Coordinates of C-alpha atoms in Angstrom, one line a residue:
M1 CA 56.0 148.7 35.9
Y2 CA 56.4 147.5 39.3
K3 CA 55.5 148.8 42.7
K4 CA 57.6 147.1 45.3
I5 CA 60.6 145.5 44.0
I6 CA 63.2 143.5 46.8
V7 CA 66.8 144.1 46.0
P8 CA 69.0 141.6 48.1
V9 CA 72.6 142.6 48.4
E10 CA 75.7 140.7 49.4
I11 CA 77.7 143.2 51.3
G12 CA 80.8 141.4 49.8
G13 CA 79.4 142.0 46.2
I14 CA 78.2 145.4 46.8
E15 CA 79.1 146.1 43.1
K16 CA 76.7 143.8 41.9
G17 CA 74.1 145.2 44.2
E18 CA 74.7 148.6 43.0
K19 CA 74.2 147.7 39.6
I20 CA 70.9 145.5 40.2
F21 CA 69.7 148.6 42.4
R22 CA 70.0 150.9 39.4
K23 CA 68.3 148.7 37.2
A24 CA 65.2 148.3 39.8
A25 CA 64.9 152.2 39.9
M26 CA 64.6 151.8 36.4
L27 CA 61.7 149.3 36.4
L28 CA 59.9 151.1 39.7
D29 CA 56.4 152.6 39.0
N30 CA 55.9 156.4 39.9
G31 CA 55.4 156.0 43.8
G32 CA 56.7 152.8 44.3
E33 CA 59.4 151.4 46.7
I34 CA 62.5 149.6 46.6
I35 CA 63.7 147.5 49.6
L36 CA 67.3 147.0 49.7
L37 CA 67.7 143.9 51.7
N38 CA 70.8 142.4 53.4
V39 CA 70.5 139.0 55.1
V40 CA 73.2 137.8 57.4
E41 CA 73.5 134.2 57.9
D42 CA 73.6 132.6 61.3
I43 CA 76.8 131.0 62.3
P44 CA 76.8 127.5 63.4
T45 CA 77.2 126.8 67.4
Y46 CA 80.3 124.9 66.9
V47 CA 81.7 127.8 65.2
A48 CA 80.2 130.6 67.4
I49 CA 81.7 129.1 70.2
E50 CA 85.1 130.3 68.9
L51 CA 84.2 134.0 68.1
P52 CA 82.9 136.9 70.2
G53 CA 79.3 136.9 71.3
N54 CA 78.3 140.0 68.7
V55 CA 79.5 138.8 65.5
V56 CA 76.1 138.6 64.0
E57 CA 74.9 142.0 65.3
G58 CA 78.0 143.6 64.3
A59 CA 77.3 142.0 60.7
M60 CA 74.1 143.2 60.8
K61 CA 74.9 146.7 61.7
E62 CA 77.8 146.7 58.9
G63 CA 75.0 145.3 56.5
R64 CA 72.8 148.3 57.5
D65 CA 75.6 150.9 57.1
R66 CA 76.9 149.8 53.7
L67 CA 73.1 149.9 52.2
N68 CA 72.8 153.2 53.6
E69 CA 76.0 154.0 52.0
L70 CA 74.5 152.8 48.7
V71 CA 71.5 154.8 48.6
A72 CA 73.4 158.0 49.6
K73 CA 76.0 157.0 46.7
T74 CA 73.2 156.6 44.1
G75 CA 70.5 159.1 45.3
I76 CA 68.1 156.5 44.8
P77 CA 65.1 156.4 47.6
A78 CA 64.7 153.0 49.1
T79 CA 64.0 151.4 52.5
V80 CA 67.0 149.5 53.8
E81 CA 66.1 146.4 56.0
V82 CA 68.8 143.6 57.4
R83 CA 67.5 140.2 58.5
N84 CA 69.5 137.3 59.5
G85 CA 68.9 133.4 59.0
P86 CA 69.2 131.6 55.6
P87 CA 69.6 134.3 52.6
A88 CA 67.1 132.7 50.6
D89 CA 64.4 132.0 53.6
G90 CA 65.2 136.0 54.4
I91 CA 64.7 137.0 51.0
L92 CA 61.4 135.1 50.4
A93 CA 59.8 136.5 54.1
A94 CA 60.8 140.1 53.2
A95 CA 59.1 139.5 49.7
E96 CA 56.0 138.0 51.3
S97 CA 55.8 140.6 54.2
H98 CA 56.2 143.4 52.3
G99 CA 53.7 142.3 49.3
A100 CA 56.8 142.7 46.7
D101 CA 55.6 142.1 43.2
L102 CA 59.2 141.7 41.9
I103 CA 62.6 140.4 43.7
M104 CA 65.9 141.4 41.7
I105 CA 68.7 139.1 42.6
A106 CA 72.3 138.8 41.8
S107 CA 73.7 135.2 40.5
H108 CA 77.5 134.4 41.2
I109 CA 79.2 131.8 39.5
P110 CA 77.5 128.6 40.4
D111 CA 79.2 125.6 41.7
F112 CA 78.6 121.8 40.3
Y113 CA 75.3 121.5 42.9
N114 CA 73.8 124.6 41.5
Y115 CA 75.3 124.8 38.1
F116 CA 72.9 127.3 36.4
I117 CA 72.1 130.1 38.7
G118 CA 73.5 129.7 42.1
A119 CA 72.0 128.2 45.2
T120 CA 70.2 131.2 46.9
A121 CA 68.9 132.3 43.5
D122 CA 67.8 129.0 42.6
R123 CA 65.9 128.8 45.9
V124 CA 64.4 132.0 45.4
V125 CA 63.3 131.4 42.1
R126 CA 61.8 128.1 42.7
H127 CA 59.9 129.3 46.0
A128 CA 59.0 132.9 45.4
R129 CA 55.4 133.9 45.3
C130 CA 56.2 137.0 43.1
S131 CA 58.3 137.5 39.8
V132 CA 62.0 137.2 40.1
L133 CA 64.4 138.6 38.0
V134 CA 67.9 136.8 37.9
D135 CA 70.9 139.0 36.8
R136 CA 74.1 137.9 36.1

């Protein structure tokens, strides 16, 4: 069905990421590609002053390691990618740069401001140039 699927995974919710990763594999065409993506948020300057200088780099390494473990655990072939910045922007940029035809994203329990699907998923749905599947 789809040739290139972006599957963003929040490392703190790796179980949801695994669930979506397995679903993505079922929707992938023969010869297609899944890109497992983790986006590490930048730390505001006023907070970064109090933290060691390599916090973002450490988080990016942890994200890459955890996604590689997920690939090994499931046996599903995928490309692992880690970016930093605002999550929605990173997901949209990855979809654009890879020419994705689907983004599969998890939605958490939203707060009042993002009642229906959650802040990141909401932004991705509104701004993506490809299809988006939101999983609950």
